[in-house]
PDB file of C-alpha atoms in Angstrom:
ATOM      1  CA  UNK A   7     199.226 164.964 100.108  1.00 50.00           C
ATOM      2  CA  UNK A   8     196.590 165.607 102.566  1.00 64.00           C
ATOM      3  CA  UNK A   9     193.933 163.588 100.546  1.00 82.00           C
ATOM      4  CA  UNK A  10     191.913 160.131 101.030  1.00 86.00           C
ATOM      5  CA  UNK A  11     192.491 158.348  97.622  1.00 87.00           C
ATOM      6  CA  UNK A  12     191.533 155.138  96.951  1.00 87.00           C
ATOM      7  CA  UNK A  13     192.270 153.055  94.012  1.00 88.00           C
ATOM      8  CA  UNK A  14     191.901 149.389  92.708  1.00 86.00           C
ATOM      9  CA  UNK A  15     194.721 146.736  93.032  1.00 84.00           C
ATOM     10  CA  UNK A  16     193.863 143.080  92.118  1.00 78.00           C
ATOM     11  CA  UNK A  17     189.952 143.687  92.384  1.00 76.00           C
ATOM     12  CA  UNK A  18     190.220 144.934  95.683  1.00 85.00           C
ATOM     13  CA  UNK A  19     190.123 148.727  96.874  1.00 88.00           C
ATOM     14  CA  UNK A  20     193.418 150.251  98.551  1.00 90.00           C
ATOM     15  CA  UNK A  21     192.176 153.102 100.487  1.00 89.00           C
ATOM     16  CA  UNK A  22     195.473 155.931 101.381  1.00 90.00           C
ATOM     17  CA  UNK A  23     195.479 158.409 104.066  1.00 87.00           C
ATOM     18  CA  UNK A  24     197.749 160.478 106.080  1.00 85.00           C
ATOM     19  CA  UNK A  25     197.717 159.346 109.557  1.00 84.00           C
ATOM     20  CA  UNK A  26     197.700 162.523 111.773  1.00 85.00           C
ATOM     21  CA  UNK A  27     200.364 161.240 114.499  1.00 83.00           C
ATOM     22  CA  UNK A  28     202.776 160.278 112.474  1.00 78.00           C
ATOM     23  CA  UNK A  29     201.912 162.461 109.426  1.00 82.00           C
ATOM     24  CA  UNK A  30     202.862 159.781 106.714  1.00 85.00           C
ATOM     25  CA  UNK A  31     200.987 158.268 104.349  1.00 87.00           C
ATOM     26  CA  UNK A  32     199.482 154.759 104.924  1.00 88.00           C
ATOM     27  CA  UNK A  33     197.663 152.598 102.841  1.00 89.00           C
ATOM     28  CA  UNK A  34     194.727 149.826 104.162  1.00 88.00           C
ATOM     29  CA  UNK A  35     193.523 146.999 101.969  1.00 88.00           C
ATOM     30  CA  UNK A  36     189.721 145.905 102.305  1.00 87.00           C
ATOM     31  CA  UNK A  37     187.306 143.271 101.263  1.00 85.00           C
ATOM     32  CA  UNK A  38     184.095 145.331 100.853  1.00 80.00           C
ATOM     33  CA  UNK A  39     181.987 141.953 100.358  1.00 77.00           C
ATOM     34  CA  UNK A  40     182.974 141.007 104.324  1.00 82.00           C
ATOM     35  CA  UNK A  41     184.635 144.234 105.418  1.00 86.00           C
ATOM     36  CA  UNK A  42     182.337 146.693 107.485  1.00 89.00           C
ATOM     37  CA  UNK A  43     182.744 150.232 107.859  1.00 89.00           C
ATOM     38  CA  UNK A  44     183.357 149.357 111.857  1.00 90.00           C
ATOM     39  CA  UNK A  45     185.959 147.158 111.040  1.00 89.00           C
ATOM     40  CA  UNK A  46     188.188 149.856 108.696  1.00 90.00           C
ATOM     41  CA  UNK A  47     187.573 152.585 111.141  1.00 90.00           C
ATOM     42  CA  UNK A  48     189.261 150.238 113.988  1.00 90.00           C
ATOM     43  CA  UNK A  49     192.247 149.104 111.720  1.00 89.00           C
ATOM     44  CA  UNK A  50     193.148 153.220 111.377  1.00 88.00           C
ATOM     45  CA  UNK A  51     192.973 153.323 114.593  1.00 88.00           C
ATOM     46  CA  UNK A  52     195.253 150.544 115.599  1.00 88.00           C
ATOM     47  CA  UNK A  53     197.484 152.070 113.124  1.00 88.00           C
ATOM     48  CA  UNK A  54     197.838 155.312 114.571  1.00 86.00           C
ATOM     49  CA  UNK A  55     196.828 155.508 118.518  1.00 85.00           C
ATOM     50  CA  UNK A  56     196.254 158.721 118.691  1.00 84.00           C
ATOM     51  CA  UNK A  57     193.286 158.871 116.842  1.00 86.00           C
ATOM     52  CA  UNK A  58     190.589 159.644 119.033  1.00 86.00           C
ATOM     53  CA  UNK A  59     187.885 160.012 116.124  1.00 87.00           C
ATOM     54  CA  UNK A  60     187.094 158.173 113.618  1.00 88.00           C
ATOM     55  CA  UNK A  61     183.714 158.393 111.518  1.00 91.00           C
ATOM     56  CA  UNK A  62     182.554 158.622 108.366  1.00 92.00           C
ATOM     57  CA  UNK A  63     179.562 160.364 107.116  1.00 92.00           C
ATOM     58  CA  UNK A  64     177.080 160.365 104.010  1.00 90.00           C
ATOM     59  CA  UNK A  65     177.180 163.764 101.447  1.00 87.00           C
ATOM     60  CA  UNK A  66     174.421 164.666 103.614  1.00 88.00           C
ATOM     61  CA  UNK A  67     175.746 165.139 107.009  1.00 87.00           C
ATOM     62  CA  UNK A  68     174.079 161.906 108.296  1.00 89.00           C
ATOM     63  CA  UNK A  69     176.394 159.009 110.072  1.00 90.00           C
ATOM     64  CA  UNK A  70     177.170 155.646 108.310  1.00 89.00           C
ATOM     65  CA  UNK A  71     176.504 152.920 110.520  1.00 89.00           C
ATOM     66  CA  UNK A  72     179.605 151.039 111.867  1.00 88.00           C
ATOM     67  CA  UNK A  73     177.385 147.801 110.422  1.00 88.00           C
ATOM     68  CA  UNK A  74     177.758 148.802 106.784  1.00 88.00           C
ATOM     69  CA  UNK A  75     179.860 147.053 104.412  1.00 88.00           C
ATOM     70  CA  UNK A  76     182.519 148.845 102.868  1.00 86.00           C
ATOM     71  CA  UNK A  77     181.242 147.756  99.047  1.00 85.00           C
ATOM     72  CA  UNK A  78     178.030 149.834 100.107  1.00 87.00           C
ATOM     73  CA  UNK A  79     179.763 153.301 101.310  1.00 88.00           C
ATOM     74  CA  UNK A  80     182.524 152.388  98.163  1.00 87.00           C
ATOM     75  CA  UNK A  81     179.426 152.878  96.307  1.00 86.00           C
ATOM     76  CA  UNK A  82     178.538 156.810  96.749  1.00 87.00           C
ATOM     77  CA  UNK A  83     180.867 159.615  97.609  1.00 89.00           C
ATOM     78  CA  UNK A  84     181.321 160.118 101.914  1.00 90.00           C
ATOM     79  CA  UNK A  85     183.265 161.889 104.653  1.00 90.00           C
ATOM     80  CA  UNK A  86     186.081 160.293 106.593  1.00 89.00           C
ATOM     81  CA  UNK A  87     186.457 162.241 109.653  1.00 89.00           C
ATOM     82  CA  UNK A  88     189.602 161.909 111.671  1.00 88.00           C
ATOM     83  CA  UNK A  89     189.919 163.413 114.917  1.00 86.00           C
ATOM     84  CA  UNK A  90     188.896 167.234 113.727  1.00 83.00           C
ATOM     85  CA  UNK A  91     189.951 166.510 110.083  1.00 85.00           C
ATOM     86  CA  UNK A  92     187.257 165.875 107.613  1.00 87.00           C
ATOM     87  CA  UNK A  93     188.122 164.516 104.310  1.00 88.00           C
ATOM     88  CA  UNK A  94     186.096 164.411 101.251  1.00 88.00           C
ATOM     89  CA  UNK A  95     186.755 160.770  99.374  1.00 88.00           C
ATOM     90  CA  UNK A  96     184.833 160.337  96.015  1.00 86.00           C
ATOM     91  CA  UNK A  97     185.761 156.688  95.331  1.00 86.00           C
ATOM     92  CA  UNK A  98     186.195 155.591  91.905  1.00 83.00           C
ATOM     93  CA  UNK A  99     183.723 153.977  89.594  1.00 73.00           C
ATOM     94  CA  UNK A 100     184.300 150.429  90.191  1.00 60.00           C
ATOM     95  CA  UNK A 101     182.000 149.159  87.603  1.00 53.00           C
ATOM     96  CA  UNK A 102     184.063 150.381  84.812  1.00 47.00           C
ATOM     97  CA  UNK A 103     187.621 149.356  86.386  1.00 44.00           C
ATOM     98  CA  UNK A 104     185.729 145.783  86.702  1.00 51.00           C
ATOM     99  CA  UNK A 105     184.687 145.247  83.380  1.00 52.00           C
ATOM    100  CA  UNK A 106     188.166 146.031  81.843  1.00 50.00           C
ATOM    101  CA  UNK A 107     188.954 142.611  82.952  1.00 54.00           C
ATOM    102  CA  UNK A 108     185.707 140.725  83.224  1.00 55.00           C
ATOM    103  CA  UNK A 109     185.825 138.426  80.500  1.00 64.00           C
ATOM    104  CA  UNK A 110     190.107 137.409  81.142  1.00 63.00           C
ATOM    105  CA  UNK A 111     188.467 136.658  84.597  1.00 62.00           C
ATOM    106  CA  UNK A 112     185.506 134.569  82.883  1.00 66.00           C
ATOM    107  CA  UNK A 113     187.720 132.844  80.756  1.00 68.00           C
ATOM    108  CA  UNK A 114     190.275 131.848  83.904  1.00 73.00           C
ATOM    109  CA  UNK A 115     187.283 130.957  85.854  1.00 67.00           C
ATOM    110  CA  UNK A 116     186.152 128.380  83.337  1.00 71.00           C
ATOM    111  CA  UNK A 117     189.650 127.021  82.464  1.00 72.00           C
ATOM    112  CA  UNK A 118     190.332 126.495  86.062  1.00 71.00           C
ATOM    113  CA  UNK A 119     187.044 124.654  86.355  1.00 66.00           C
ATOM    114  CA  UNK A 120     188.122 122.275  83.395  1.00 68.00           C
ATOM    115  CA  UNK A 121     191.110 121.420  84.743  1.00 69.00           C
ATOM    116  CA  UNK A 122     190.074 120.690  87.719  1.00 65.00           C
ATOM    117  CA  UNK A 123     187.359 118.177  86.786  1.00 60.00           C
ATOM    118  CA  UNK A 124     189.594 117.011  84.021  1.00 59.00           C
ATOM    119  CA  UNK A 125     192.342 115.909  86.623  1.00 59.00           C
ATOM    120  CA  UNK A 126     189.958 115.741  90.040  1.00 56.00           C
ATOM    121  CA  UNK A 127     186.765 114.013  88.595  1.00 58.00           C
ATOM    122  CA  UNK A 128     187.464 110.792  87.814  1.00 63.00           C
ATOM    123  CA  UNK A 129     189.182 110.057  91.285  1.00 67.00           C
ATOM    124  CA  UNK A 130     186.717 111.645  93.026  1.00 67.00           C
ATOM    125  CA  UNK A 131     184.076 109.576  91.397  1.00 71.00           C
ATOM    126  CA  UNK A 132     186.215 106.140  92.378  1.00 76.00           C
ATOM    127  CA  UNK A 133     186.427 107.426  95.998  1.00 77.00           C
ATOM    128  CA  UNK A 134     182.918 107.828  96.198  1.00 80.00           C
ATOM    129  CA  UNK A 135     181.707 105.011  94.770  1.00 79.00           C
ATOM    130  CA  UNK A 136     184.226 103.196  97.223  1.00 82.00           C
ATOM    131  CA  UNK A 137     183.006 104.940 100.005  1.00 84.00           C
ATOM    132  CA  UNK A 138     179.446 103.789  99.114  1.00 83.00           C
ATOM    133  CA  UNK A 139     180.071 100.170  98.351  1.00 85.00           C
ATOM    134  CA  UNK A 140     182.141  99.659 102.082  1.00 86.00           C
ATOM    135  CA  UNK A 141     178.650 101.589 103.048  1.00 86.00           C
ATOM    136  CA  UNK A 142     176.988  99.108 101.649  1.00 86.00           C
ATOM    137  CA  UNK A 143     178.324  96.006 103.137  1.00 87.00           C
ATOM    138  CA  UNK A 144     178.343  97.582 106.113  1.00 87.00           C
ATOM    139  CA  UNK A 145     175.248  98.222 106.201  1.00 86.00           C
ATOM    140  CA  UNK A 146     174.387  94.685 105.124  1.00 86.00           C
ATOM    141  CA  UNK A 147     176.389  93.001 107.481  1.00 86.00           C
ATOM    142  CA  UNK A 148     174.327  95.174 110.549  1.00 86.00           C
ATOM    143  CA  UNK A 149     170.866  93.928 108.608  1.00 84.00           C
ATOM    144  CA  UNK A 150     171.698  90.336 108.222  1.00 87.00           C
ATOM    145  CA  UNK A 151     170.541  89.406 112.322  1.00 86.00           C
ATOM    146  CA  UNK A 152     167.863  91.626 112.413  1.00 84.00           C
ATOM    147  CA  UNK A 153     166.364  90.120 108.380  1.00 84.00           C
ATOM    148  CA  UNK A 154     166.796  86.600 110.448  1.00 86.00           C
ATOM    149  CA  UNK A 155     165.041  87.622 113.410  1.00 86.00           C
ATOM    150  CA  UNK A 156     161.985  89.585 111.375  1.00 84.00           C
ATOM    151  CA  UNK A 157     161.763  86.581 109.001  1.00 86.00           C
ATOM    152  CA  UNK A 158     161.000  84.478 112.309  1.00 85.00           C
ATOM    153  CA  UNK A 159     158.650  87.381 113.732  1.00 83.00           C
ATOM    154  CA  UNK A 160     156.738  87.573 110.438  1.00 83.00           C
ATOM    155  CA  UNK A 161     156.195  83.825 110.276  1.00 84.00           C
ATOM    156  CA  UNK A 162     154.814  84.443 114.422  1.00 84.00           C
ATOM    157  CA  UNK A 163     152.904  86.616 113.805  1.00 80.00           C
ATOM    158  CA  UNK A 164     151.224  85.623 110.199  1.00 83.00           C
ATOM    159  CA  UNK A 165     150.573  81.945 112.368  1.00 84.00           C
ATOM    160  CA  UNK A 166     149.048  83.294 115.292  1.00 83.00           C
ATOM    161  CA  UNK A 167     146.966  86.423 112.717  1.00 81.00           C
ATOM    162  CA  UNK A 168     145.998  82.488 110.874  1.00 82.00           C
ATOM    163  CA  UNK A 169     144.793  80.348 113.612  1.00 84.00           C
ATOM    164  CA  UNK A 170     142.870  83.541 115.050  1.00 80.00           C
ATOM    165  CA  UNK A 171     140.607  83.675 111.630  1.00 80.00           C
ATOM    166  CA  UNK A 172     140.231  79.862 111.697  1.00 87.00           C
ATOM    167  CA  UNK A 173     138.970  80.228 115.317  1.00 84.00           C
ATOM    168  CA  UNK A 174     136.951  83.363 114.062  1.00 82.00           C
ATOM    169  CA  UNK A 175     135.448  80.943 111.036  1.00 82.00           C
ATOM    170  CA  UNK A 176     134.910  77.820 113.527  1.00 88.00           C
ATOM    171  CA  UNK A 177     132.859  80.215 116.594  1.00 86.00           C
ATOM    172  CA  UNK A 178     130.558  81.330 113.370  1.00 85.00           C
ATOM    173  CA  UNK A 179     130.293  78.283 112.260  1.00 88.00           C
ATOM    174  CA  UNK A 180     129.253  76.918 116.006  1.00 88.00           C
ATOM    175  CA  UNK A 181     127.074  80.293 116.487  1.00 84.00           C
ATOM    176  CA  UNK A 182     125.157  79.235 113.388  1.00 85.00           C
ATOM    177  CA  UNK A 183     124.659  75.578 114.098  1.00 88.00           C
ATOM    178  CA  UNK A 184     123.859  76.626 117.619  1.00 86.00           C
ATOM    179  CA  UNK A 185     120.897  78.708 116.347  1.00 83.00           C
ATOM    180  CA  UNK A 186     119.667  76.415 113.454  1.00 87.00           C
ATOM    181  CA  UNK A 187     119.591  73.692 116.209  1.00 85.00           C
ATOM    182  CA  UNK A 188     117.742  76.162 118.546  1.00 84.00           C
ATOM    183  CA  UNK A 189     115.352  77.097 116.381  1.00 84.00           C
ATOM    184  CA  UNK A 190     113.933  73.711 114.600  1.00 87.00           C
ATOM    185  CA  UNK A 191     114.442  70.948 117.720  1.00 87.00           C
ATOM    186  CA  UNK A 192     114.448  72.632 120.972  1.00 82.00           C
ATOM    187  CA  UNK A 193     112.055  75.947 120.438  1.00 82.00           C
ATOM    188  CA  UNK A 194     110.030  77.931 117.657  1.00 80.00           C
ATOM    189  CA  UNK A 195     111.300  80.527 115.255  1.00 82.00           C
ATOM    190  CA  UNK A 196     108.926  82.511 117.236  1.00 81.00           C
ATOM    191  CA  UNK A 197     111.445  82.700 120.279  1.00 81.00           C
ATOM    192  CA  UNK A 198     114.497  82.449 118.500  1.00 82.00           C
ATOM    193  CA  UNK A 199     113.755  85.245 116.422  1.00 84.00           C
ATOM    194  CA  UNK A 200     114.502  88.193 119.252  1.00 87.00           C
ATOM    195  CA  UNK A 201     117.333  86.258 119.936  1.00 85.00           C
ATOM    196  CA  UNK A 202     118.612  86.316 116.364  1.00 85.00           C
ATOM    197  CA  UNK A 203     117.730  90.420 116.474  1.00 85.00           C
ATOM    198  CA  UNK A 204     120.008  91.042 119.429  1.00 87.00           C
ATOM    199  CA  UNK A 205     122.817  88.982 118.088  1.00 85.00           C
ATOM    200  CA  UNK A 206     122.650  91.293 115.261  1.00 86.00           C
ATOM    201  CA  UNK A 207     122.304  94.020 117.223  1.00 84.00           C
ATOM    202  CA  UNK A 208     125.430  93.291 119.518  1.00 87.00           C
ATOM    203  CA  UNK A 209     127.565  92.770 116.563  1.00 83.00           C
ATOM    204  CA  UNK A 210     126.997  95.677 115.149  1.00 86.00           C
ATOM    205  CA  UNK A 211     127.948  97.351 118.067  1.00 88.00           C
ATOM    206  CA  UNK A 212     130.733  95.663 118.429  1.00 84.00           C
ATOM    207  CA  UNK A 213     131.486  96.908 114.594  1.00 80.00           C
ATOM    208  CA  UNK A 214     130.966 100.349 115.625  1.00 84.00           C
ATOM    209  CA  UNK A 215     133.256 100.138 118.553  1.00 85.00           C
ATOM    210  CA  UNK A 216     135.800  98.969 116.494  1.00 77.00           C
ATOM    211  CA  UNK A 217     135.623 101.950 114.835  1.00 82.00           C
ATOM    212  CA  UNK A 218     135.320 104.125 117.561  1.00 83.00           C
ATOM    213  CA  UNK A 219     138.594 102.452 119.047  1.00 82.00           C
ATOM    214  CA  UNK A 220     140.857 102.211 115.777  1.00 80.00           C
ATOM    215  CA  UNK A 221     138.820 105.015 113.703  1.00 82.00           C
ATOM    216  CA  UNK A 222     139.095 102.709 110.812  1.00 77.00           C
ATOM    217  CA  UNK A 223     135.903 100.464 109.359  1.00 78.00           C
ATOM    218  CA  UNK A 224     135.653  96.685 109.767  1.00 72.00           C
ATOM    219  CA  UNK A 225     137.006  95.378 106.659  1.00 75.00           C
ATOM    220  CA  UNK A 226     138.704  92.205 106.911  1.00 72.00           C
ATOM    221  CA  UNK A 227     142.003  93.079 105.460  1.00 78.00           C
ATOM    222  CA  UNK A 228     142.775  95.948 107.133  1.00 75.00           C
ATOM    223  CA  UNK A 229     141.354  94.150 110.542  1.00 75.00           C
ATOM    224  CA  UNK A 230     143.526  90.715 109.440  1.00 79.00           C
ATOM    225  CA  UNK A 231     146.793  93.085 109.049  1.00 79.00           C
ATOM    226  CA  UNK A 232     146.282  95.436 112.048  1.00 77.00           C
ATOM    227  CA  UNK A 233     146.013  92.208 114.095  1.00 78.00           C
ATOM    228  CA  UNK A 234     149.385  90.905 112.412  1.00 78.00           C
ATOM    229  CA  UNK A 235     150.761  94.473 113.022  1.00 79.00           C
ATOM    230  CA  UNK A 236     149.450  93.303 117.086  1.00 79.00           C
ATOM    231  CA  UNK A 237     151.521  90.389 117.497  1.00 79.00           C
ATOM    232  CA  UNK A 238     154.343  91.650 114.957  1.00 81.00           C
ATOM    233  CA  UNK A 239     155.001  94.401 117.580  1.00 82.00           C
ATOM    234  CA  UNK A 240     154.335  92.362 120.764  1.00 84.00           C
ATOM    235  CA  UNK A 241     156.543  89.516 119.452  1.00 83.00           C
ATOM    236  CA  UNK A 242     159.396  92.188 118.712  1.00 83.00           C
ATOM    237  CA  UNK A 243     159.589  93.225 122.239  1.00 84.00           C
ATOM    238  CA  UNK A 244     159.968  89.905 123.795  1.00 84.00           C
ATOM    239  CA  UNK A 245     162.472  89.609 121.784  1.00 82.00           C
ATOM    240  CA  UNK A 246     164.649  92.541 122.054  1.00 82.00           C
ATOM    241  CA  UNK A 247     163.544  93.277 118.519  1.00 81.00           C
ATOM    242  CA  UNK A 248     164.493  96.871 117.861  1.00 82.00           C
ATOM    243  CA  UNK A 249     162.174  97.956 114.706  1.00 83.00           C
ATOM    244  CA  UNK A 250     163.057 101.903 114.832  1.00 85.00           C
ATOM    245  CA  UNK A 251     166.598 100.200 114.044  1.00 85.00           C
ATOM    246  CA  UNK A 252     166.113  98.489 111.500  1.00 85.00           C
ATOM    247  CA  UNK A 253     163.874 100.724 109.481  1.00 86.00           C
ATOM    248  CA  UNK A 254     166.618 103.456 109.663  1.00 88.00           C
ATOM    249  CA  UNK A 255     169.143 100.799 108.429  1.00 85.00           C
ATOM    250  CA  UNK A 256     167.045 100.069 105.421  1.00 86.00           C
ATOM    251  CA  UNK A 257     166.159 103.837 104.774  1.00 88.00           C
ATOM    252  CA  UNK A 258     169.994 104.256 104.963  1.00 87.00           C
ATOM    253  CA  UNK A 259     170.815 101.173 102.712  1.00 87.00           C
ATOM    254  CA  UNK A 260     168.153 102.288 100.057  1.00 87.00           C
ATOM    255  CA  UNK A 261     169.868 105.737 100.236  1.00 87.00           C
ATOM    256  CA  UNK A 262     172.755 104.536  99.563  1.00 85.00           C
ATOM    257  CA  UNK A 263     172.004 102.424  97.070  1.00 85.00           C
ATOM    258  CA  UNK A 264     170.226 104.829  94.844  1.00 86.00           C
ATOM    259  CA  UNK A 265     173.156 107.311  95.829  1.00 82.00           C
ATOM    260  CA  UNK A 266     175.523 104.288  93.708  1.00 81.00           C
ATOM    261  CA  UNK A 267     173.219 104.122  91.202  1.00 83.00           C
ATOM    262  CA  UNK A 268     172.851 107.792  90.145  1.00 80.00           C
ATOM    263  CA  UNK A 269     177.063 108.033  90.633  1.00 74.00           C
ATOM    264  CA  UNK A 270     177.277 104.870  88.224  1.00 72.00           C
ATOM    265  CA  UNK A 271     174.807 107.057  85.628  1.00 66.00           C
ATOM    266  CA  UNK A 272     176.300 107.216  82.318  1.00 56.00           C
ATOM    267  CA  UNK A 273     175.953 110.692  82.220  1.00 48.00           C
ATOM    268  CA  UNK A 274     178.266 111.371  85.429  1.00 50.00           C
ATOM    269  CA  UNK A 275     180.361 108.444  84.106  1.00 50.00           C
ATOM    270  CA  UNK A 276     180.490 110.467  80.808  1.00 51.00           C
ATOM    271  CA  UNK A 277     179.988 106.965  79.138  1.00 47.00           C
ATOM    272  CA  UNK A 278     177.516 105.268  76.625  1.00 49.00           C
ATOM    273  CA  UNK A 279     175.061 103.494  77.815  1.00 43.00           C
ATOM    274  CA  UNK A 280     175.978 100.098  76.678  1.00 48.00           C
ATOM    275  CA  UNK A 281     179.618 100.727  77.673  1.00 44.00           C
ATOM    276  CA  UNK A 282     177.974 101.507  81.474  1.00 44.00           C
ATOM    277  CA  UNK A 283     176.181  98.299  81.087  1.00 51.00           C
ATOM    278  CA  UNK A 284     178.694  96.209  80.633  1.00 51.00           C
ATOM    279  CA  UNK A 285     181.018  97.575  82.790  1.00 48.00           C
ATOM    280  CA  UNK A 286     178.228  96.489  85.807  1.00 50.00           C
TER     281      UNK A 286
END
């Protein structure tokens, strides 16, 4: 037979054609999800060398592109052309060879699937949470120097942020004695007054350019913590204090911990809850 048939073996499509050469009939199996039209052309011709042509063409006349997958053209009657030899292939409807056996391939599909959590699950589940718990104390063990060394960076820094508010509360204090003592036993209100305005005046410029410089307002607890954040960060570079390290230690170690805690869920477990309770 001089004919391009094609038929279904196993789900895939077995496409048979005489080579010209040799003049005997060969058959070529194809994926048509990965397969391209470019690709089947070039096994024919590695099959038969002398094949100088190979190209296939739409009902119309026009060319398929060498890019098209094979489960496209499968889809719609073409034209194989070989050398000077044009063949008309209708291919089969592969939507009704499918369905013959949809539902045996359903029902493998989902027995397969229980088995292999019946028999995989379980020690997959052990390995993991394994895996995560030597993550864990890893991780700890790499955190323990660098929790010391913050601890004594914190208590720095919250000392130094402490004394600079007393010394903030004692200059007031002195500022405001200063002036009382100004005003009623060395001159008159009368004098002390403008000097009382541009006090004012100065601090609330220097309010303003402390928002200017941080873009934040004065409050005191935001201006009490950035000044801890200050010596926090200065302290930590004396000290060889790497901070970008040990935030991405703890965003690790709280990753992994809520990783363990949603593979210890009773509903991955397949447990009750009480039994997952007391089992932690």
């Amino acid at each position: 037979s001089a004919e391009v048939t094609i038929n279904y073996r196993h789900g895939l499509p077995v496409i048979t054609l005489t080579l010209p050469t040799r003049c005997e009939r060969c058959q070529f199996t194809v994926k048509p999800v990965v397969t391209t039209v470019g690709a089947f052309l070039q096994d024919v011709q590695r099959e038969d060398k002398g094949i100088e042509r190979a190209e296939v063409f739409a009902t119309d006349g026009s060319k398929v592109s060498n890019a098209t997958l094979m489960e496209v053209l499968l889809m719609n009657d073409f034209k194989l052309v070989i050398n000077n030899t044009a063949y008309s292939v209708s291919p089969p409807v592969k939507d009704m060879l499918s369905n013959e056996h949809a539902t045996e391939m359903e029902d493998i599909k989902c027995l397969v699937h229980r088995l292999f959590v019946a028999l995989h699950l379980e020690d997959h589940q052990i390995k993991k949470e394994r895996e995560l718990l030597q993550k864990l104390d890893h991780l700890k063990e790499e955190l323990l120097p660098l929790e010391q060394m913050k601890a004594r960076i914190m208590d720095s820094a919250d000392a130094k942020t402490s004394r600079l508010l007393w010394v903030g509360l004692a200059l007031m204090s002195t500022q405001g004695g200063a002036l009382a003592w100004l005003t009623w036993w060395v001159y008159s209100w009368d004098i002390m007054e403008p000097v009382t305005y541009f006090i004012t005046y100065g601090s609330a410029m220097a309010f303003y350019a402390y928002f200017v410089l941080t873009r934040q307002d004065y409050i005191y607890p935001d201006a009490k913590d950035r000044q801890f954040l200050h010596y926090f960060y200065r302290k930590s570079k004396k000290q060889h204090f790497n901070v970008e390290r040990y935030n991405k230690l703890k965003e690790d170690l709280a990753e992994a911990e809520e990783s363990l805690r949603r593979l210890r869920h009773p509903l991955h477990l397949r447990l009750p809850i009480q039994e997952i309770n007391d089992k932690d």
